[in-house]
Amino acid sequence: GDIGLLMAAVQGLQTSDARKAALLRHIWRPRRFRALLDRFSGKTPAPKTRNALLKKKDPLAKSGPVIGLRSVPEIKARIAALREDAATAPISSGEVELIDAVLAVRETSPFALEQLRDIAVDLPAIGAAVGRMQERLDALDARGIPIGQLEFDASYGRTLMEYYDGFVFGFYAATRPDLPAVSSGGRYDALTRQLGQGAEIPAVGGVMRPGLILELEAAT
């Protein structure tokens, strides 16, 4: 898979930076991501309680004592952000369809690449990510890897690899489809930035599950 494809698609949306940031934050939570996309596109209306809150000139008037950990300035900043979002035009249905088209790509790698190239015609934001995928497949092919047999799933890794932001992979036992990945990993360049360490540092890593390997060896 390639989380970077979906991230690029989101960054290319014609919407506010705040909405892009929210979608990017929840890429690894498919249900939450879908709920946000439906709300930002107008498919799902905002909660009635939120609309009622935003209609008030001063939502904090007569609201009683302030409790909890948020200060009054923080609450006001959140209300201002909600008002700004409410005034933002919905994401177009065409853009939502393009996001869905990216997520629906499940094919052997060469065919997946062709599908993504077609999508990139209407969604240029993924062009660079598609180019990197081409370079990666060329490198694998040059090393004798049968890329025609490599399955590609644009949604792969979204529920298991939260800090990965690029190419992701998993090795599975062909004779035991009931088992999880024997090994998995990928690229996570942005991890250092997310941890507050400044610039991104190129990084690739993975894990192997010795218990599964021993189980498979014992069965052969």
PDB file of C-alpha atoms in Angstrom:
ATOM      1  CA  GLY A   1       0.000   0.000   0.000  1.00  0.00           C
ATOM      2  CA  ASP A   2       0.958   3.663   0.144  1.00  0.00           C
ATOM      3  CA  ILE A   3      -0.435   5.976   2.810  1.00  0.00           C
ATOM      4  CA  GLY A   4       1.274   8.843   0.989  1.00  0.00           C
ATOM      5  CA  LEU A   5      -1.189   8.539  -1.891  1.00  0.00           C
ATOM      6  CA  LEU A   6      -4.188   9.221   0.320  1.00  0.00           C
ATOM      7  CA  MET A   7      -2.366  11.996   2.181  1.00  0.00           C
ATOM      8  CA  ALA A   8      -1.551  13.676  -1.127  1.00  0.00           C
ATOM      9  CA  ALA A   9      -5.167  13.316  -2.252  1.00  0.00           C
ATOM     10  CA  VAL A  10      -6.419  14.993   0.929  1.00  0.00           C
ATOM     11  CA  GLN A  11      -3.866  17.798   0.652  1.00  0.00           C
ATOM     12  CA  GLY A  12      -5.107  18.475  -2.865  1.00  0.00           C
ATOM     13  CA  LEU A  13      -8.728  19.055  -1.836  1.00  0.00           C
ATOM     14  CA  GLN A  14     -10.246  22.473  -2.469  1.00  0.00           C
ATOM     15  CA  THR A  15     -11.151  23.145   1.144  1.00  0.00           C
ATOM     16  CA  SER A  16      -9.828  24.838   4.269  1.00  0.00           C
ATOM     17  CA  ASP A  17      -6.512  23.937   5.887  1.00  0.00           C
ATOM     18  CA  ALA A  18      -8.394  23.077   9.073  1.00  0.00           C
ATOM     19  CA  ARG A  19     -10.521  20.481   7.285  1.00  0.00           C
ATOM     20  CA  LYS A  20      -7.487  19.012   5.541  1.00  0.00           C
ATOM     21  CA  ALA A  21      -5.696  18.762   8.882  1.00  0.00           C
ATOM     22  CA  ALA A  22      -8.672  16.977  10.445  1.00  0.00           C
ATOM     23  CA  LEU A  23      -8.856  14.459   7.602  1.00  0.00           C
ATOM     24  CA  LEU A  24      -5.094  13.866   7.672  1.00  0.00           C
ATOM     25  CA  ARG A  25      -5.217  13.299  11.437  1.00  0.00           C
ATOM     26  CA  HIS A  26      -7.801  10.558  10.991  1.00  0.00           C
ATOM     27  CA  ILE A  27      -6.459   8.782   7.901  1.00  0.00           C
ATOM     28  CA  TRP A  28      -5.620   5.820  10.156  1.00  0.00           C
ATOM     29  CA  ARG A  29      -9.176   5.697  11.538  1.00  0.00           C
ATOM     30  CA  PRO A  30     -11.278   4.803   8.467  1.00  0.00           C
ATOM     31  CA  ARG A  31     -14.680   5.190  10.149  1.00  0.00           C
ATOM     32  CA  ARG A  32     -13.827   8.590  11.609  1.00  0.00           C
ATOM     33  CA  PHE A  33     -12.262   9.649   8.300  1.00  0.00           C
ATOM     34  CA  ARG A  34     -15.451   8.705   6.443  1.00  0.00           C
ATOM     35  CA  ALA A  35     -17.643  10.497   8.974  1.00  0.00           C
ATOM     36  CA  LEU A  36     -15.613  13.684   8.573  1.00  0.00           C
ATOM     37  CA  LEU A  37     -15.605  13.440   4.783  1.00  0.00           C
ATOM     38  CA  ASP A  38     -19.396  12.993   4.782  1.00  0.00           C
ATOM     39  CA  ARG A  39     -19.840  16.002   7.059  1.00  0.00           C
ATOM     40  CA  PHE A  40     -17.388  18.238   5.200  1.00  0.00           C
ATOM     41  CA  SER A  41     -19.108  17.402   1.903  1.00  0.00           C
ATOM     42  CA  GLY A  42     -22.567  18.141   3.304  1.00  0.00           C
ATOM     43  CA  LYS A  43     -23.749  14.553   3.012  1.00  0.00           C
ATOM     44  CA  THR A  44     -24.200  14.420   6.774  1.00  0.00           C
ATOM     45  CA  PRO A  45     -25.560  17.564   8.448  1.00  0.00           C
ATOM     46  CA  ALA A  46     -23.819  19.052  11.452  1.00  0.00           C
ATOM     47  CA  PRO A  47     -25.286  18.063  14.844  1.00  0.00           C
ATOM     48  CA  LYS A  48     -28.323  20.115  15.859  1.00  0.00           C
ATOM     49  CA  THR A  49     -26.699  20.941  19.174  1.00  0.00           C
ATOM     50  CA  ARG A  50     -23.729  22.486  17.373  1.00  0.00           C
ATOM     51  CA  ASN A  51     -25.966  24.548  15.121  1.00  0.00           C
ATOM     52  CA  ALA A  52     -27.894  25.782  18.155  1.00  0.00           C
ATOM     53  CA  LEU A  53     -24.651  26.734  19.887  1.00  0.00           C
ATOM     54  CA  LEU A  54     -23.319  28.664  16.917  1.00  0.00           C
ATOM     55  CA  LYS A  55     -26.536  30.634  16.525  1.00  0.00           C
ATOM     56  CA  LYS A  56     -26.031  32.224  19.923  1.00  0.00           C
ATOM     57  CA  LYS A  57     -24.358  35.613  19.870  1.00  0.00           C
ATOM     58  CA  ASP A  58     -22.511  34.787  23.076  1.00  0.00           C
ATOM     59  CA  PRO A  59     -22.587  31.009  23.676  1.00  0.00           C
ATOM     60  CA  LEU A  60     -20.956  31.414  27.088  1.00  0.00           C
ATOM     61  CA  ALA A  61     -23.541  33.854  28.415  1.00  0.00           C
ATOM     62  CA  LYS A  62     -25.486  32.394  31.345  1.00  0.00           C
ATOM     63  CA  SER A  63     -23.665  29.103  30.879  1.00  0.00           C
ATOM     64  CA  GLY A  64     -22.804  28.726  34.531  1.00  0.00           C
ATOM     65  CA  PRO A  65     -19.392  28.226  36.128  1.00  0.00           C
ATOM     66  CA  VAL A  66     -16.480  27.058  34.021  1.00  0.00           C
ATOM     67  CA  ILE A  67     -15.552  23.463  34.842  1.00  0.00           C
ATOM     68  CA  GLY A  68     -13.117  20.989  33.308  1.00  0.00           C
ATOM     69  CA  LEU A  69      -9.637  21.608  31.962  1.00  0.00           C
ATOM     70  CA  ARG A  70     -10.383  24.087  29.170  1.00  0.00           C
ATOM     71  CA  SER A  71     -10.010  27.768  29.912  1.00  0.00           C
ATOM     72  CA  VAL A  72     -12.486  30.379  28.677  1.00  0.00           C
ATOM     73  CA  PRO A  73     -10.070  31.569  25.918  1.00  0.00           C
ATOM     74  CA  GLU A  74      -9.677  27.954  24.753  1.00  0.00           C
ATOM     75  CA  ILE A  75     -13.444  27.484  24.657  1.00  0.00           C
ATOM     76  CA  LYS A  76     -13.890  30.711  22.703  1.00  0.00           C
ATOM     77  CA  ALA A  77     -11.164  29.683  20.258  1.00  0.00           C
ATOM     78  CA  ARG A  78     -12.919  26.364  19.697  1.00  0.00           C
ATOM     79  CA  ILE A  79     -16.256  28.087  19.073  1.00  0.00           C
ATOM     80  CA  ALA A  80     -14.554  30.454  16.609  1.00  0.00           C
ATOM     81  CA  ALA A  81     -13.078  27.463  14.775  1.00  0.00           C
ATOM     82  CA  LEU A  82     -16.505  25.818  14.598  1.00  0.00           C
ATOM     83  CA  ARG A  83     -18.020  29.002  13.179  1.00  0.00           C
ATOM     84  CA  GLU A  84     -15.279  29.234  10.575  1.00  0.00           C
ATOM     85  CA  ASP A  85     -15.892  25.621   9.589  1.00  0.00           C
ATOM     86  CA  ALA A  86     -19.650  26.187   9.357  1.00  0.00           C
ATOM     87  CA  ALA A  87     -18.997  29.039   6.910  1.00  0.00           C
ATOM     88  CA  THR A  88     -16.714  26.913   4.728  1.00  0.00           C
ATOM     89  CA  ALA A  89     -18.154  25.673   1.446  1.00  0.00           C
ATOM     90  CA  PRO A  90     -18.693  21.899   1.273  1.00  0.00           C
ATOM     91  CA  ILE A  91     -16.188  19.653  -0.458  1.00  0.00           C
ATOM     92  CA  SER A  92     -17.579  18.899  -3.901  1.00  0.00           C
ATOM     93  CA  SER A  93     -19.073  15.514  -4.681  1.00  0.00           C
ATOM     94  CA  GLY A  94     -16.576  15.169  -7.521  1.00  0.00           C
ATOM     95  CA  GLU A  95     -13.633  15.460  -5.130  1.00  0.00           C
ATOM     96  CA  VAL A  96     -15.213  12.959  -2.746  1.00  0.00           C
ATOM     97  CA  GLU A  97     -15.584  10.526  -5.648  1.00  0.00           C
ATOM     98  CA  LEU A  98     -11.887  10.944  -6.461  1.00  0.00           C
ATOM     99  CA  ILE A  99     -10.915  10.193  -2.843  1.00  0.00           C
ATOM    100  CA  ASP A 100     -13.135   7.112  -2.973  1.00  0.00           C
ATOM    101  CA  ALA A 101     -11.572   6.097  -6.267  1.00  0.00           C
ATOM    102  CA  VAL A 102      -8.098   6.199  -4.714  1.00  0.00           C
ATOM    103  CA  LEU A 103      -9.261   4.164  -1.725  1.00  0.00           C
ATOM    104  CA  ALA A 104     -10.901   1.596  -4.003  1.00  0.00           C
ATOM    105  CA  VAL A 105      -7.706   0.702  -5.880  1.00  0.00           C
ATOM    106  CA  ARG A 106      -7.035  -2.984  -5.191  1.00  0.00           C
ATOM    107  CA  GLU A 107      -5.116  -4.735  -7.942  1.00  0.00           C
ATOM    108  CA  THR A 108      -1.790  -6.264  -8.791  1.00  0.00           C
ATOM    109  CA  SER A 109       0.773  -3.468  -8.721  1.00  0.00           C
ATOM    110  CA  PRO A 110       1.127  -2.732 -12.469  1.00  0.00           C
ATOM    111  CA  PHE A 111      -2.657  -2.494 -12.934  1.00  0.00           C
ATOM    112  CA  ALA A 112      -3.003  -0.463  -9.739  1.00  0.00           C
ATOM    113  CA  LEU A 113      -0.415   1.964 -11.087  1.00  0.00           C
ATOM    114  CA  GLU A 114      -2.412   2.407 -14.290  1.00  0.00           C
ATOM    115  CA  GLN A 115      -5.604   3.066 -12.328  1.00  0.00           C
ATOM    116  CA  LEU A 116      -3.838   5.664 -10.189  1.00  0.00           C
ATOM    117  CA  ARG A 117      -2.428   7.361 -13.272  1.00  0.00           C
ATOM    118  CA  ASP A 118      -5.969   7.671 -14.630  1.00  0.00           C
ATOM    119  CA  ILE A 119      -7.182   9.145 -11.334  1.00  0.00           C
ATOM    120  CA  ALA A 120      -4.235  11.582 -11.308  1.00  0.00           C
ATOM    121  CA  VAL A 121      -5.566  13.170 -14.496  1.00  0.00           C
ATOM    122  CA  ASP A 122      -8.462  14.598 -12.440  1.00  0.00           C
ATOM    123  CA  LEU A 123      -6.557  14.695  -9.139  1.00  0.00           C
ATOM    124  CA  PRO A 124      -3.108  16.115  -9.974  1.00  0.00           C
ATOM    125  CA  ALA A 125      -2.183  16.303  -6.292  1.00  0.00           C
ATOM    126  CA  ILE A 126      -1.345  12.588  -6.279  1.00  0.00           C
ATOM    127  CA  GLY A 127       0.936  12.860  -9.315  1.00  0.00           C
ATOM    128  CA  ALA A 128       4.190  12.927  -7.336  1.00  0.00           C
ATOM    129  CA  ALA A 129       3.089   9.987  -5.171  1.00  0.00           C
ATOM    130  CA  VAL A 130       2.176   7.997  -8.279  1.00  0.00           C
ATOM    131  CA  GLY A 131       5.595   8.826  -9.712  1.00  0.00           C
ATOM    132  CA  ARG A 132       7.281   7.486  -6.575  1.00  0.00           C
ATOM    133  CA  MET A 133       5.244   4.309  -6.872  1.00  0.00           C
ATOM    134  CA  GLN A 134       6.486   3.888 -10.450  1.00  0.00           C
ATOM    135  CA  GLU A 135      10.099   4.346  -9.312  1.00  0.00           C
ATOM    136  CA  ARG A 136       9.590   1.834  -6.512  1.00  0.00           C
ATOM    137  CA  LEU A 137       8.142  -0.785  -8.846  1.00  0.00           C
ATOM    138  CA  ASP A 138      10.963  -0.203 -11.327  1.00  0.00           C
ATOM    139  CA  ALA A 139      13.502  -0.749  -8.537  1.00  0.00           C
ATOM    140  CA  LEU A 140      11.791  -3.961  -7.432  1.00  0.00           C
ATOM    141  CA  ASP A 141      11.589  -5.190 -11.002  1.00  0.00           C
ATOM    142  CA  ALA A 142      15.295  -4.483 -11.504  1.00  0.00           C
ATOM    143  CA  ARG A 143      16.001  -6.743  -8.539  1.00  0.00           C
ATOM    144  CA  GLY A 144      14.083  -9.633 -10.021  1.00  0.00           C
ATOM    145  CA  ILE A 145      10.924  -9.231  -7.920  1.00  0.00           C
ATOM    146  CA  PRO A 146       7.859 -10.345  -9.956  1.00  0.00           C
ATOM    147  CA  ILE A 147       5.905  -7.100  -9.576  1.00  0.00           C
ATOM    148  CA  GLY A 148       3.044  -8.562 -11.605  1.00  0.00           C
ATOM    149  CA  GLN A 149       2.311 -10.802  -8.628  1.00  0.00           C
ATOM    150  CA  LEU A 150       2.517  -8.080  -5.971  1.00  0.00           C
ATOM    151  CA  GLU A 151      -0.924  -7.104  -4.722  1.00  0.00           C
ATOM    152  CA  PHE A 152      -1.565  -3.427  -4.048  1.00  0.00           C
ATOM    153  CA  ASP A 153      -4.311  -2.077  -1.790  1.00  0.00           C
ATOM    154  CA  ALA A 154      -4.541   1.691  -1.390  1.00  0.00           C
ATOM    155  CA  SER A 155      -6.197   1.272   2.022  1.00  0.00           C
ATOM    156  CA  TYR A 156      -3.615  -1.174   3.347  1.00  0.00           C
ATOM    157  CA  GLY A 157      -2.136  -0.164   6.688  1.00  0.00           C
ATOM    158  CA  ARG A 158      -4.767   2.402   7.642  1.00  0.00           C
ATOM    159  CA  THR A 159      -5.863   0.539  10.768  1.00  0.00           C
ATOM    160  CA  LEU A 160      -2.562  -0.970  11.870  1.00  0.00           C
ATOM    161  CA  MET A 161       0.243   1.441  10.962  1.00  0.00           C
ATOM    162  CA  GLU A 162      -0.700   4.797  12.416  1.00  0.00           C
ATOM    163  CA  TYR A 163       2.661   6.548  12.151  1.00  0.00           C
ATOM    164  CA  TYR A 164       3.487   5.388   8.616  1.00  0.00           C
ATOM    165  CA  ASP A 165       3.115   8.075   5.961  1.00  0.00           C
ATOM    166  CA  GLY A 166       4.375   6.429   2.777  1.00  0.00           C
ATOM    167  CA  PHE A 167       4.912   2.998   1.265  1.00  0.00           C
ATOM    168  CA  VAL A 168       3.688   0.178   3.538  1.00  0.00           C
ATOM    169  CA  PHE A 169       3.991  -3.574   3.139  1.00  0.00           C
ATOM    170  CA  GLY A 170       3.058  -6.885   4.666  1.00  0.00           C
ATOM    171  CA  PHE A 171       4.213 -10.450   4.051  1.00  0.00           C
ATOM    172  CA  TYR A 172       1.584 -13.164   4.432  1.00  0.00           C
ATOM    173  CA  ALA A 173       1.705 -16.952   4.372  1.00  0.00           C
ATOM    174  CA  ALA A 174       0.028 -18.130   1.183  1.00  0.00           C
ATOM    175  CA  THR A 175      -1.067 -21.373   2.851  1.00  0.00           C
ATOM    176  CA  ARG A 176      -2.466 -19.650   5.965  1.00  0.00           C
ATOM    177  CA  PRO A 177      -4.664 -16.705   4.967  1.00  0.00           C
ATOM    178  CA  ASP A 178      -6.175 -16.811   8.462  1.00  0.00           C
ATOM    179  CA  LEU A 179      -2.927 -15.550  10.008  1.00  0.00           C
ATOM    180  CA  PRO A 180      -1.928 -11.883  10.346  1.00  0.00           C
ATOM    181  CA  ALA A 181       1.120 -10.541   8.539  1.00  0.00           C
ATOM    182  CA  VAL A 182       4.293 -12.483   9.273  1.00  0.00           C
ATOM    183  CA  SER A 183       6.189  -9.249   8.712  1.00  0.00           C
ATOM    184  CA  SER A 184       5.058  -5.678   8.075  1.00  0.00           C
ATOM    185  CA  GLY A 185       6.439  -2.170   7.925  1.00  0.00           C
ATOM    186  CA  GLY A 186       7.029   0.793   5.672  1.00  0.00           C
ATOM    187  CA  ARG A 187       8.162   4.402   5.495  1.00  0.00           C
ATOM    188  CA  TYR A 188       7.577   6.885   8.300  1.00  0.00           C
ATOM    189  CA  ASP A 189       9.520  10.040   7.461  1.00  0.00           C
ATOM    190  CA  ALA A 190       7.199  12.364   9.389  1.00  0.00           C
ATOM    191  CA  LEU A 191       7.433  10.532  12.710  1.00  0.00           C
ATOM    192  CA  THR A 192      10.165  12.786  14.098  1.00  0.00           C
ATOM    193  CA  ARG A 193       8.181  15.883  13.189  1.00  0.00           C
ATOM    194  CA  GLN A 194       5.065  14.482  14.843  1.00  0.00           C
ATOM    195  CA  LEU A 195       7.087  13.833  17.991  1.00  0.00           C
ATOM    196  CA  GLY A 196       8.206  17.457  18.059  1.00  0.00           C
ATOM    197  CA  GLN A 197      11.779  16.813  16.970  1.00  0.00           C
ATOM    198  CA  GLY A 198      11.792  19.397  14.191  1.00  0.00           C
ATOM    199  CA  ALA A 199      12.485  18.359  10.620  1.00  0.00           C
ATOM    200  CA  GLU A 200      11.425  15.075   9.074  1.00  0.00           C
ATOM    201  CA  ILE A 201      14.077  12.358   8.972  1.00  0.00           C
ATOM    202  CA  PRO A 202      13.808   9.709   6.222  1.00  0.00           C
ATOM    203  CA  ALA A 203      13.083   6.373   7.871  1.00  0.00           C
ATOM    204  CA  VAL A 204      11.959   2.901   6.891  1.00  0.00           C
ATOM    205  CA  GLY A 205      11.345   0.060   9.297  1.00  0.00           C
ATOM    206  CA  GLY A 206       9.474  -3.141   9.875  1.00  0.00           C
ATOM    207  CA  VAL A 207       8.763  -5.942  12.306  1.00  0.00           C
ATOM    208  CA  MET A 208       8.902  -9.711  12.079  1.00  0.00           C
ATOM    209  CA  ARG A 209       6.725 -12.006  14.195  1.00  0.00           C
ATOM    210  CA  PRO A 210       8.919 -14.929  15.299  1.00  0.00           C
ATOM    211  CA  GLY A 211       5.991 -16.847  16.779  1.00  0.00           C
ATOM    212  CA  LEU A 212       4.242 -16.986  13.419  1.00  0.00           C
ATOM    213  CA  ILE A 213       7.440 -17.943  11.638  1.00  0.00           C
ATOM    214  CA  LEU A 214       8.002 -20.848  14.031  1.00  0.00           C
ATOM    215  CA  GLU A 215       4.369 -21.927  13.667  1.00  0.00           C
ATOM    216  CA  LEU A 216       4.668 -21.964   9.887  1.00  0.00           C
ATOM    217  CA  GLU A 217       7.987 -23.809   9.983  1.00  0.00           C
ATOM    218  CA  ALA A 218       6.514 -26.457  12.266  1.00  0.00           C
ATOM    219  CA  ALA A 219       3.680 -27.018   9.788  1.00  0.00           C
ATOM    220  CA  THR A 220       6.028 -27.677   6.838  1.00  0.00           C
TER     221      THR A 220
END
